[in-house]
Amino acid sequence: MASHGVPRVSGTATSDKSVAAKEKEQRQIAEYKGLEKDVIDRIKGKDFSNDTFQATSRLLQQNPEYHTIWNHRRILLQDVFRRELASGNSAVITTQADEAHNGDVQAASKAGLTLAQQEISLLLSEDLAFLIPLLKQYPKCYWIWNHRAWLLAKATELLPVRTASQMWRGELALVSKMLVLDSRNFHAWSYRRSTVEQIELLEGKSLAEDEFAYTTKMVNTNLSNFSAWHNRGQLLPRLLHERQATDEERKTTFDAELELITRALYTDPYDQSLWFYHQYLTSTLVISSSSDANGDARRTNILAAPISHVTSIAYLEQEIASIEDMLDGAEDCKYIYQALLEYSQRLQELADGSTDIVEPSKMASWLDEVRKLDPLREGRWLDLAVSLKL
Amino acid sequence: MSLAAGPGRGRKAESKDLELVVDKHVAYVQALDTRRGELEYHLTEHLRISGIYWGLVALHLLGQPDALPRDGLIEYVLSCWCENGGFGAAPGHDAHILYTTSAVQILAMTDGFAELEAKNANRKRKIADFVAGLQQTDGTFAGDEWGERDTRFMACAFITLSLLGYMPAQRPNDNPVVNVDAAVSHIRACQNFDGAFGLTPGAESHSGQVFACLAALSIAGALDSTLPTSAKDRLGAWLSERQQPSGGLNGRPEKLVDVCYSWWVMSSMSMIGRLHWIDREKLVRFVLECQDPDEGGIADRPGDMVDVFHLCFGVAGLSLVRYEGLVEVDAAYCMPKHILDGVLGR
Ligand SMILES: [Zn+2]
């Protein structure tokens, strides 16, 4: 088992390096090992000072993959939190505060924080800021995201709701920035979902509408973004549930989504991510036709449950006709034939063999085209021919 | 063992037929620990025990299991043991489930469990307790005491526990150390409409997660009950679409091909009996074009620096499609199948 992405330097092999380059590398190694030893010795000696903390910063800047050092950093932070909370700086308003701290007390109490919380909030903000340049340099480093999540969890645990939710809101803004730089960053999307979840818990309200609008913005910027389509599909049933949408409103929304993705597909039928979203929408037809009308189904469905067979069949027929039209000018697009085959198969299952809804000769010709266009997956098409009895 | 990339790049050998340069790869793994003069050797210490696992799997599958000294390997692994029962990546590093799994996999491949128990009795049990202690109430596993969760860790947990003989099914008369049912239902919740699995319920499908979920399900004996034929077809379709015209496979739609993702995808297809849904010859050609034919090692893509991580998964991928002369690999464990047959008594 491995985390993916062994660091890859662009330099040349050792044997090709000049004497000067080799000497420089030896110096770098000595410095790095020295810094590492310093941090480890200090932690062993329970030196939880600011100097130790700064040393972990320098080491992690050189090597953010070093997870043990992140653990050390958290031990140091926890120690400060513990000391702050034990220091008695727990009063929000202290009438007899000494002069020097008067300003602090007033600022803190204004924000609804105790002095200890004020300190903790400052430390958390500083550490979150420390991570930003690292994240920009190593956007896929698991341990950096992991440390951020820990800091924010501490905010939730130790700070008043308002302050914590401000921090999480800042995090959401950061994730949005990261997604502008790389709109498919897997960590960023999953981190976004958990960030939204935390804000929702803290603020006691749903962000589904905002997040749905965000996916609209993302797919409008770049249609070929499966991550955004995926998130959109996840939000849709929840959104409708929260809107307490009527059956008619649900149908309007479903039709609008189908139209949106169909228009996109007409523009670029070669785009896999669009097909996946189309598949997602049609998959909800089958799911809802087979589940009952309880509250649970309403939360996972787009159309009002239960969907009748008649409705499902009508939608599938409509989509098959529309996808057939896409072939015009895109006869070499294998995804079109795959979709036609898939939806026809589903249609036949729904119709339960009553009549041949899609002519077998048509299906056979689609399968022939797929096999011609997609020899890589020949084994799959042979299996499909068997299961379709073609 | 160094995880430093290079020295060479993956490329096609000139005026030679494409073939696996077995001896070069063996020599590559053997030379890794002599690269202490490189900064990257030291910067990758946090992965060292996994690096040994990757190198050792490659050697085993290449038919040279003794190319690294057994005593040295076991001694190193035991020096990574932590008091809490887990293993760190290197001596002095904190324990984590990723490195604990690598350590136990190395001990299984070197037949080193006796040496482990000789250090002090009940170490197997302590490791099992460390792993079991990471399970959360929702069935997921944390990576360490700091608590981050990941479906990958579930696969790690089941791989480790089964190799140690502590999966509940292996000890029907004892109290189960982990809740397998909770883990399985969590995996089911991570499945998407496309048949594939995400990192958490609601997260986008990702082939690394598919591998982790299928490996866990298969070790838990819950693969067929979770995935009926229609679900296997759906997942198999998604996985097979990962193969690109170059023959290599990617991890998600519209991403670049990569030797390691080729392994996650192929091993997943193998676990659901759909490996014949991709083009074997093209895949073999792709992996062979990623090797450095002169100095050994395999890169993620042709032209990139080679490393031991991609060497392991490149060779494992070739073994999975029965490339001639390679020892057979097990899809769920990424270890030689004959070793698992012995350790698991199957
Ligand atoms: Zn890779």
XYZ file of C-alpha atoms and ligand atoms in Angstrom:
737
model
C 0.000 0.000 0.000
C 1.299 3.375 -0.862
C 0.402 6.961 -1.053
C 0.761 7.875 -4.659
C 3.447 10.165 -5.997
C 6.992 9.359 -5.097
C 8.821 12.685 -5.453
C 10.522 12.988 -8.756
C 13.427 15.366 -9.166
C 14.171 16.718 -12.579
C 17.931 16.752 -12.022
C 20.355 14.297 -13.517
C 21.702 11.091 -12.074
C 24.431 11.257 -9.440
C 27.051 9.946 -11.796
C 26.487 12.835 -14.197
C 26.746 15.543 -11.573
C 29.701 17.890 -11.470
C 32.037 17.878 -8.490
C 30.640 21.224 -7.381
C 27.075 19.943 -7.623
C 27.976 16.863 -5.611
C 29.622 18.971 -2.924
C 26.588 21.207 -2.758
C 24.348 18.159 -2.387
C 26.506 16.852 0.486
C 26.170 20.198 2.256
C 22.396 20.104 1.769
C 22.231 16.594 3.180
C 24.298 17.583 6.222
C 22.083 20.609 6.840
C 18.902 18.603 6.466
C 20.079 15.791 8.739
C 21.267 18.369 11.282
C 17.889 20.075 11.345
C 16.112 16.730 11.610
C 18.292 15.675 14.553
C 17.711 19.005 16.275
C 13.921 18.636 16.057
C 13.935 15.021 17.211
C 16.304 15.700 20.137
C 14.186 18.616 21.295
C 10.980 16.564 21.188
C 12.672 13.693 23.017
C 13.840 16.174 25.648
C 10.282 17.543 25.965
C 11.463 20.972 24.874
C 8.077 22.312 23.786
C 9.368 25.830 23.204
C 8.697 28.263 20.411
C 12.226 27.521 19.107
C 11.267 23.869 18.650
C 8.097 24.918 16.896
C 10.079 27.134 14.505
C 12.472 24.256 13.848
C 9.580 22.018 12.781
C 8.504 24.808 10.412
C 11.911 24.861 8.742
C 12.038 21.078 8.452
C 8.517 20.792 7.052
C 9.222 23.516 4.525
C 11.993 21.295 3.196
C 10.016 18.092 3.467
C 6.230 18.361 3.922
C 5.850 14.588 3.442
C 7.551 13.874 6.781
C 4.436 12.872 8.734
C 6.176 12.251 12.066
C 7.213 15.898 12.137
C 3.606 16.992 11.570
C 2.720 14.848 14.597
C 5.427 16.626 16.617
C 4.034 19.971 15.521
C 0.569 18.981 16.747
C 2.008 17.884 20.090
C 3.616 21.322 20.445
C 0.396 23.121 19.537
C -1.658 21.008 21.901
C 0.764 21.857 24.672
C 0.268 25.586 24.083
C -3.524 25.177 23.949
C -3.468 23.268 27.210
C -1.340 25.914 28.895
C -3.522 28.732 27.580
C -6.687 27.084 28.824
C -5.119 26.377 32.203
C -3.770 29.907 32.612
C -7.020 31.270 33.961
C -7.538 33.542 30.991
C -11.060 32.291 30.882
C -13.011 35.432 31.680
C -14.589 37.138 28.736
C -14.833 40.427 30.587
C -12.391 41.116 33.390
C -13.120 44.285 35.270
C -9.841 44.256 37.146
C -7.564 43.408 34.253
C -4.227 45.089 34.471
C -3.506 48.035 32.237
C -1.174 46.246 29.848
C -3.779 43.658 28.938
C -6.739 45.952 28.936
C -6.685 46.393 25.160
C -6.474 42.661 24.577
C -9.315 41.938 26.926
C -11.544 44.462 25.241
C -10.750 43.156 21.762
C -11.289 39.582 22.844
C -14.502 40.220 24.680
C -15.817 42.129 21.715
C -15.404 38.999 19.634
C -16.950 36.905 22.406
C -13.648 35.190 23.110
C -11.802 34.623 26.324
C -8.166 35.676 26.299
C -7.147 32.014 26.058
C -9.434 31.532 23.095
C -8.047 34.674 21.528
C -4.531 33.213 21.767
C -5.611 29.843 20.423
C -7.467 31.455 17.561
C -4.351 33.447 16.690
C -2.142 30.350 16.743
C -4.562 28.407 14.571
C -4.799 31.245 12.052
C -1.023 31.559 11.933
C -0.557 27.863 11.333
C -3.217 27.831 8.622
C -1.351 30.702 6.969
C 1.963 28.834 7.291
C 0.487 26.013 5.208
C -0.657 28.153 2.281
C 2.667 28.472 0.440
C 3.310 24.767 1.102
C -0.055 23.832 -0.377
C 0.663 25.926 -3.441
C 3.973 24.144 -3.924
C 2.689 20.653 -3.060
C -1.045 20.701 -3.831
C -1.298 16.911 -3.644
C 0.597 16.380 -0.413
C -1.793 14.430 1.740
C -0.199 15.405 5.058
C -0.656 19.152 4.516
C -4.393 18.772 3.920
C -4.491 16.450 6.885
C -2.857 19.026 9.163
C -5.263 21.753 7.999
C -8.206 19.504 8.820
C -6.767 18.937 12.291
C -6.285 22.681 12.939
C -9.841 23.430 11.902
C -11.214 20.593 14.001
C -9.412 22.217 16.939
C -11.130 25.505 16.101
C -14.502 23.751 16.265
C -13.545 22.089 19.534
C -12.003 25.034 21.374
C -13.481 28.243 19.974
C -16.953 29.795 20.024
C -19.153 28.822 17.095
C -18.921 32.214 15.420
C -15.116 32.281 15.367
C -14.834 28.675 14.289
C -17.307 29.137 11.481
C -15.373 32.210 10.274
C -12.271 30.037 10.031
C -14.087 27.336 8.113
C -15.542 30.000 5.793
C -11.985 31.151 5.118
C -11.141 27.566 4.295
C -13.939 27.347 1.774
C -12.565 30.457 0.045
C -9.110 28.857 -0.052
C -10.445 25.629 -1.580
C -12.208 27.685 -4.235
C -8.879 29.318 -5.082
C -7.150 25.941 -5.252
C -9.854 24.685 -7.592
C -9.271 27.625 -9.909
C -5.640 26.485 -10.208
C -6.543 22.817 -10.706
C -10.239 22.204 -11.204
C -9.884 18.416 -10.878
C -7.737 18.266 -7.716
C -9.194 15.254 -5.970
C -8.076 16.291 -2.489
C -9.491 19.764 -2.977
C -12.930 18.501 -4.013
C -13.226 16.005 -1.182
C -11.872 18.625 1.220
C -14.472 21.061 -0.088
C -17.280 18.622 0.702
C -16.065 18.059 4.243
C -15.536 21.812 4.758
C -19.090 22.530 3.665
C -20.345 19.817 5.994
C -18.543 21.432 8.940
C -19.889 24.893 8.162
C -23.384 23.451 7.905
C -23.001 21.788 11.296
C -21.629 24.934 12.931
C -24.107 27.346 11.408
C -27.038 24.976 11.536
C -28.075 25.688 7.980
C -27.673 24.056 4.595
C -25.260 25.340 1.973
C -26.714 23.132 -0.740
C -28.031 26.076 -2.800
C -24.656 27.878 -2.707
C -22.760 24.740 -3.571
C -25.118 23.919 -6.399
C -24.585 27.419 -7.804
C -20.845 26.828 -7.473
C -21.029 23.688 -9.622
C -23.032 25.643 -12.217
C -20.240 28.203 -12.309
C -17.594 25.483 -12.585
C -19.226 23.588 -15.446
C -19.925 26.831 -17.272
C -16.203 27.637 -17.077
C -15.223 24.190 -18.310
C -17.760 21.604 -19.371
C -15.181 18.860 -19.201
C -15.002 18.722 -15.419
C -16.321 15.461 -14.098
C -15.594 16.452 -10.501
C -17.991 19.384 -10.774
C -20.678 17.324 -12.503
C -20.324 14.659 -9.843
C -20.807 17.132 -7.023
C -23.781 18.606 -8.836
C -25.409 15.205 -9.059
C -24.861 14.652 -5.343
C -26.402 17.997 -4.425
C -29.473 17.822 -6.633
C -31.664 15.384 -4.647
C -30.790 17.116 -1.383
C -31.543 20.503 -2.815
C -34.982 19.447 -3.994
C -35.710 17.872 -0.648
C -34.768 21.072 1.156
C -36.804 23.199 -1.222
C -39.733 20.902 -0.440
C -40.184 20.789 -4.164
C -43.538 19.649 -5.517
C -43.715 16.778 -7.995
C -44.085 19.317 -10.773
C -41.039 21.337 -9.628
C -39.007 18.153 -9.452
C -39.945 17.298 -12.995
C -39.057 20.809 -14.179
C -35.630 20.546 -12.520
C -34.965 17.087 -13.917
C -35.942 18.179 -17.419
C -33.732 21.259 -17.147
C -30.733 19.134 -16.106
C -31.329 16.712 -18.958
C -31.521 19.625 -21.360
C -28.353 21.193 -19.973
C -26.340 18.004 -20.371
C -27.867 17.179 -23.753
C -26.919 20.592 -25.107
C -23.387 20.080 -23.788
C -23.254 16.649 -25.423
C -24.333 18.076 -28.777
C -21.356 20.443 -28.489
C -18.892 17.703 -27.610
C -20.096 14.093 -27.709
C -16.473 12.922 -27.333
C -16.348 14.191 -23.733
C -16.552 11.272 -21.294
C -17.443 13.344 -18.236
C -20.606 14.628 -19.906
C -21.734 11.094 -20.644
C -21.166 10.086 -17.041
C -23.480 12.852 -15.879
C -26.077 11.848 -18.440
C -25.805 8.290 -17.157
C -26.196 9.548 -13.621
C -29.433 11.352 -14.465
C -30.922 8.360 -16.231
C -29.763 6.053 -13.437
C -32.022 7.950 -11.032
C -34.973 6.954 -13.226
C -34.410 3.300 -12.594
C -33.578 3.701 -8.929
C -36.714 5.663 -8.257
C -38.964 3.362 -10.217
C -37.856 0.483 -8.044
C -38.013 2.219 -4.669
C -41.061 3.233 -2.716
C -42.321 6.687 -1.910
C -40.889 6.944 1.586
C -38.967 9.957 2.818
C -35.659 8.277 2.186
C -36.341 7.919 -1.517
C -37.267 11.585 -1.701
C -33.845 12.472 -0.396
C -32.004 10.417 -3.015
C -34.293 11.014 -5.970
C -34.644 13.845 -8.413
C -38.082 13.023 -9.760
C -40.854 12.375 -7.279
C -40.974 8.736 -6.255
C -42.319 6.340 -7.195
C -41.753 6.852 -10.867
C -44.064 4.736 -12.930
C -42.741 2.372 -15.549
C -44.553 4.460 -18.107
C -42.608 7.564 -17.108
C -39.255 5.758 -17.074
C -39.914 4.210 -20.447
C -40.989 7.550 -21.895
C -37.798 9.238 -20.676
C -35.544 6.479 -21.962
C -37.259 6.534 -25.358
C -36.892 10.293 -25.498
C -33.181 10.078 -24.657
C -32.503 7.291 -27.139
C -34.108 9.357 -29.905
C -32.143 12.443 -28.936
C -28.845 10.516 -28.741
C -29.487 8.960 -32.143
C -29.688 12.490 -33.541
C -26.217 13.182 -32.129
C -24.776 10.632 -34.534
C -25.227 13.126 -37.350
C -21.661 14.358 -37.939
C -20.252 12.268 -35.083
C -20.580 8.802 -36.550
C -17.123 7.905 -35.206
C -18.031 8.674 -31.578
C -18.113 5.421 -29.653
C -19.764 6.943 -26.578
C -22.927 7.555 -28.587
C -23.256 3.901 -29.540
C -22.401 2.817 -25.994
C -25.133 5.051 -24.603
C -27.648 3.808 -27.154
C -26.864 0.220 -26.263
C -26.979 0.849 -22.542
C -30.280 2.717 -22.567
C -31.863 0.243 -24.968
C -30.850 -2.591 -22.694
C -32.384 -0.819 -19.738
C -35.496 -0.075 -21.716
C -35.893 -3.731 -22.571
C -35.517 -4.682 -18.923
C -38.179 -2.150 -17.929
C -40.537 -3.286 -20.671
C -39.921 -6.809 -19.406
C -39.767 -8.356 -22.845
C -43.343 -7.379 -23.730
C -42.366 -6.173 -27.173
C -39.124 -5.339 -28.909
C -38.998 -1.688 -28.043
C -35.719 -1.242 -29.841
C -35.280 -3.310 -32.973
C -32.622 -5.994 -32.458
C -31.143 -5.217 -35.862
C -30.549 -1.644 -34.748
C -28.833 -2.791 -31.583
C -26.716 -5.229 -33.549
C -25.549 -2.466 -35.863
C -24.678 -0.194 -32.918
C -22.670 -2.995 -31.361
C -20.843 -3.514 -34.655
C -19.896 0.165 -34.691
C -18.625 0.082 -31.108
C -16.506 -2.959 -31.857
C -15.017 -1.238 -34.885
C -14.354 2.018 -33.051
C -13.168 0.522 -29.787
C -10.986 -2.534 -30.348
C -9.228 -1.969 -26.979
C -12.297 -3.280 -25.166
C -13.097 -6.107 -27.574
C -13.563 -8.574 -24.704
C -16.223 -6.373 -23.167
C -18.162 -6.057 -26.425
C -18.078 -9.805 -26.934
C -19.536 -10.288 -23.448
C -22.154 -7.644 -24.192
C -23.151 -9.411 -27.404
C -23.784 -12.537 -25.355
C -25.836 -10.770 -22.706
C -27.881 -8.916 -25.337
C -28.359 -12.215 -27.205
C -27.113 -10.573 -30.394
C 16.540 1.169 0.434
C 16.296 4.476 -1.336
C 13.173 5.887 -2.845
C 15.112 8.434 -4.820
C 13.882 8.653 -8.391
C 16.092 7.789 -11.331
C 18.876 7.519 -12.155
C 17.413 6.786 -15.587
C 14.257 7.586 -17.487
C 11.702 5.196 -18.934
C 12.177 4.815 -22.650
C 12.038 2.371 -25.489
C 15.206 0.412 -26.143
C 16.636 1.232 -29.533
C 16.857 -1.493 -32.182
C 15.725 -4.111 -29.691
C 12.494 -5.951 -29.309
C 10.529 -4.793 -26.297
C 11.086 -7.170 -23.444
C 11.248 -6.980 -19.680
C 14.870 -6.376 -18.611
C 14.638 -8.656 -15.574
C 18.315 -8.581 -14.564
C 18.485 -4.795 -14.880
C 15.463 -4.401 -12.617
C 16.922 -6.760 -10.018
C 20.194 -4.830 -10.063
C 18.226 -1.581 -9.815
C 16.538 -2.685 -6.591
C 19.812 -3.986 -5.163
C 21.556 -0.672 -5.842
C 18.893 1.482 -4.177
C 20.489 1.419 -0.751
C 23.824 2.635 -2.107
C 22.428 6.055 -2.965
C 22.967 7.799 0.368
C 24.902 10.526 -1.415
C 21.665 11.860 -2.858
C 19.542 14.375 -0.983
C 16.395 12.649 -2.179
C 17.484 9.460 -0.420
C 17.114 11.338 2.851
C 14.022 13.313 1.877
C 12.132 10.065 1.225
C 13.023 8.347 4.491
C 9.401 8.762 5.642
C 8.470 6.078 3.055
C 11.403 3.739 3.490
C 9.612 0.649 4.762
C 7.063 0.929 1.962
C 10.008 1.305 -0.409
C 11.388 -2.001 0.815
C 7.987 -3.604 0.295
C 7.815 -2.279 -3.290
C 11.347 -3.444 -4.065
C 10.801 -6.848 -2.488
C 7.520 -7.463 -4.338
C 9.283 -6.619 -7.607
C 12.127 -9.028 -6.798
C 9.750 -11.826 -5.834
C 7.673 -11.438 -8.980
C 10.837 -11.254 -11.082
C 11.797 -14.640 -9.627
C 14.712 -13.379 -7.487
C 13.270 -13.352 -3.963
C 16.690 -13.657 -2.331
C 18.324 -10.760 -4.125
C 18.174 -8.704 -0.922
C 19.667 -10.249 2.263
C 16.833 -11.710 4.336
C 18.427 -11.059 7.744
C 19.053 -7.420 6.930
C 15.452 -6.914 5.837
C 13.980 -8.469 8.957
C 16.360 -6.583 11.217
C 15.399 -3.303 9.572
C 11.668 -3.997 9.809
C 11.957 -4.889 13.487
C 13.893 -1.659 14.112
C 10.824 0.277 12.875
C 8.547 -1.196 15.556
C 6.868 1.298 17.901
C 5.716 0.742 21.459
C 2.063 1.259 20.523
C 2.167 -1.891 18.404
C 2.470 -0.313 14.955
C 5.424 0.295 12.676
C 6.943 3.552 11.480
C 8.506 4.027 8.051
C 12.010 4.185 9.538
C 13.528 3.854 13.015
C 12.268 6.677 15.215
C 9.328 7.516 12.949
C 5.787 7.401 14.329
C 3.610 4.379 13.653
C 1.012 4.572 10.900
C -1.259 1.944 9.383
C 0.359 2.380 5.937
C 3.809 1.452 7.256
C 2.456 -1.223 9.574
C 0.949 -2.929 6.552
C 4.205 -2.698 4.601
C 6.131 -4.113 7.562
C 3.797 -7.084 7.959
C 3.833 -7.715 4.202
C 7.653 -7.795 4.253
C 7.635 -10.178 7.217
C 5.236 -12.451 5.325
C 7.445 -12.399 2.230
C 10.622 -13.081 4.206
C 8.957 -15.692 6.425
C 9.977 -13.517 9.352
C 7.099 -13.933 11.810
C 9.212 -16.251 13.988
C 11.844 -13.533 14.345
C 9.075 -11.069 15.181
C 7.731 -13.266 17.976
C 11.268 -14.019 19.201
C 11.723 -10.296 19.999
C 8.993 -10.744 22.549
C 6.002 -13.014 22.637
C 2.626 -11.790 21.446
C 3.950 -9.160 19.074
C 1.558 -10.397 16.403
C -1.275 -9.812 18.816
C 0.044 -6.327 19.656
C 0.132 -5.380 15.976
C -3.393 -6.731 15.518
C -4.544 -4.685 18.523
C -2.893 -1.555 17.123
C -4.727 -1.997 13.821
C -8.032 -2.955 15.433
C -7.775 0.037 17.765
C -7.849 2.350 14.766
C -11.361 1.269 13.762
C -14.047 3.912 14.272
C -17.676 3.331 15.148
C -18.754 3.841 11.507
C -16.524 0.958 10.422
C -13.764 3.083 8.883
C -10.149 3.009 10.026
C -7.993 5.948 11.031
C -4.398 6.001 9.817
C -2.969 6.665 13.254
C -3.852 8.182 16.610
C -4.345 11.587 14.929
C -7.444 10.251 13.338
C -7.612 10.962 9.615
C -9.678 8.352 7.761
C -9.493 6.906 4.312
C -10.957 3.836 2.586
C -7.343 2.874 1.806
C -6.797 2.248 5.505
C -9.600 -0.295 5.552
C -7.774 -2.360 2.940
C -4.531 -1.941 4.919
C -6.261 -3.117 8.067
C -7.715 -6.249 6.478
C -4.467 -7.093 4.650
C -2.504 -6.760 7.891
C -4.967 -8.599 10.118
C -5.383 -11.487 7.693
C -1.609 -11.929 7.290
C -1.326 -12.040 11.078
C -4.248 -14.464 11.314
C -6.499 -12.074 13.240
C -9.447 -11.577 10.886
C -12.594 -12.698 12.741
C -13.257 -15.441 10.170
C -9.797 -16.875 10.899
C -10.614 -17.112 14.623
C -14.230 -18.209 14.827
C -13.919 -19.102 18.535
C -12.480 -15.766 19.684
C -14.074 -12.379 20.207
C -13.693 -10.537 16.883
C -11.015 -7.814 17.061
C -12.747 -5.740 14.371
C -16.282 -5.135 13.158
C -16.204 -6.450 9.598
C -19.904 -5.809 8.943
C -19.602 -2.123 9.790
C -16.627 -1.809 7.457
C -18.470 -3.551 4.641
C -21.531 -1.339 4.980
C -19.319 1.728 4.904
C -17.757 0.501 1.665
C -21.227 0.004 0.208
C -22.077 3.588 1.120
C -19.014 4.767 -0.840
C -20.269 3.229 -4.085
C -21.446 5.601 -6.813
C -23.997 5.230 -9.612
C -21.156 4.438 -12.043
C -20.399 1.310 -10.020
C -17.062 2.650 -8.774
C -16.092 3.827 -5.282
C -15.074 7.142 -3.742
C -13.037 8.163 -0.713
C -16.144 8.780 1.418
C -19.899 8.443 0.804
C -20.721 10.989 -1.899
C -17.138 11.418 -3.131
C -16.202 11.053 -6.786
C -15.114 7.631 -8.046
C -11.389 7.032 -8.073
C -9.588 3.872 -9.156
C -7.267 3.917 -6.124
C -10.355 3.789 -3.919
C -11.916 1.098 -6.102
C -8.857 -1.054 -5.514
C -8.924 -0.386 -1.768
C -12.631 -1.180 -1.467
C -12.457 -4.339 -3.587
C -9.367 -5.578 -1.740
C -11.117 -5.060 1.600
C -14.332 -6.698 0.378
C -12.474 -9.617 -1.079
C -10.446 -10.259 2.090
C -13.649 -9.897 4.129
C -15.293 -12.486 1.864
C -18.003 -9.993 0.944
C -17.164 -9.272 -2.687
C -19.871 -11.331 -4.365
C -22.576 -10.456 -1.864
C -21.843 -6.750 -2.358
C -21.478 -6.834 -6.126
C -23.968 -8.932 -8.099
C -23.219 -9.556 -11.794
C -24.904 -6.353 -12.949
C -22.830 -4.300 -10.494
C -19.644 -6.011 -11.657
C -20.575 -5.200 -15.250
C -21.154 -1.557 -14.404
C -17.918 -1.245 -12.409
C -16.027 -3.239 -15.038
C -17.255 -0.842 -17.719
C -16.026 2.180 -15.745
C -12.670 0.506 -15.091
C -12.183 -0.640 -18.677
C -12.735 2.924 -19.931
C -9.533 3.818 -18.046
C -7.446 2.218 -20.809
C -6.252 4.850 -23.241
C -5.008 4.459 -26.825
C -1.396 4.303 -25.559
C -2.348 1.083 -23.748
C -1.797 2.653 -20.326
C -4.611 3.258 -17.853
C -5.612 6.379 -15.939
C -7.132 6.732 -12.478
C -10.172 8.839 -13.376
C -11.795 10.168 -16.546
C -9.606 12.670 -18.420
C -6.470 12.128 -16.357
C -3.052 11.048 -17.630
C -2.135 7.375 -17.918
C 0.191 6.066 -15.220
C 1.816 2.685 -14.540
C 0.673 2.640 -10.915
C -2.934 3.436 -11.844
C -2.714 0.707 -14.437
C -2.144 -1.644 -11.524
C -5.001 -0.334 -9.329
C -7.387 -0.609 -12.269
C -6.209 -3.982 -13.540
C -6.112 -5.601 -10.129
C -9.658 -4.334 -9.543
C -10.795 -5.760 -12.878
C -9.150 -9.021 -11.968
C -10.956 -9.173 -8.612
C -14.337 -8.840 -10.368
C -13.396 -11.182 -13.214
C -13.356 -8.535 -15.956
C -9.625 -8.324 -16.754
C -10.303 -9.492 -20.295
C -12.171 -6.227 -20.940
C -8.940 -4.378 -21.763
C -6.277 -4.912 -24.406
C -3.521 -7.037 -22.893
C -0.922 -6.563 -25.652
C -1.190 -2.795 -25.599
C -0.958 -2.706 -21.834
C 2.186 -4.856 -21.883
C 3.752 -2.622 -24.511
C 2.952 0.496 -22.471
C 4.592 -0.864 -19.306
C 7.654 -2.021 -21.216
C 8.039 1.426 -22.751
C 8.123 2.885 -19.251
C 11.206 0.897 -18.214
C 14.780 2.108 -18.430
C 16.255 -0.677 -20.592
C 19.839 0.109 -19.537
C 19.810 0.806 -15.817
C 16.497 -0.742 -14.788
C 13.511 0.753 -13.015
C 10.072 1.739 -14.351
C 8.568 5.227 -14.656
C 4.937 6.356 -14.422
C 4.996 7.236 -18.138
C 7.523 6.897 -20.949
C 10.128 9.649 -20.662
C 9.784 10.240 -16.909
C 12.240 9.346 -14.168
C 12.021 5.730 -13.009
C 11.456 4.766 -9.356
C 10.891 1.642 -7.273
C 7.203 2.423 -6.655
C 6.372 2.239 -10.360
C 8.763 -0.687 -10.809
C 6.687 -2.657 -8.312
C 3.332 -1.847 -9.863
C 4.611 -2.186 -13.424
C 5.941 -5.682 -12.768
C 2.816 -6.573 -10.766
C 0.646 -5.453 -13.688
C 2.640 -7.599 -16.090
C 2.350 -10.547 -13.723
C -1.403 -10.083 -13.500
C -1.721 -10.454 -17.291
C 0.597 -13.503 -17.111
C 3.649 -12.000 -18.749
C 5.986 -14.877 -19.458
C 8.465 -15.834 -16.749
C 6.943 -13.805 -13.926
C 5.747 -15.225 -10.620
C 1.974 -14.920 -10.189
C 0.758 -11.926 -8.175
C -2.322 -11.757 -5.927
C -4.608 -8.882 -6.932
C -5.853 -7.911 -3.463
C -2.542 -8.084 -1.582
C -0.062 -7.141 -4.336
C 2.191 -9.951 -3.141
C 3.251 -13.283 -4.673
C 0.258 -15.592 -4.713
C 2.183 -18.672 -3.547
C 3.290 -16.853 -0.390
C -0.303 -15.979 0.471
C -1.394 -19.531 -0.180
C 1.129 -20.544 2.470
C 0.509 -17.809 5.041
C -3.283 -17.889 4.730
C -3.374 -21.669 4.414
C -5.585 -21.534 1.353
Zn 1.997 6.735 -10.588
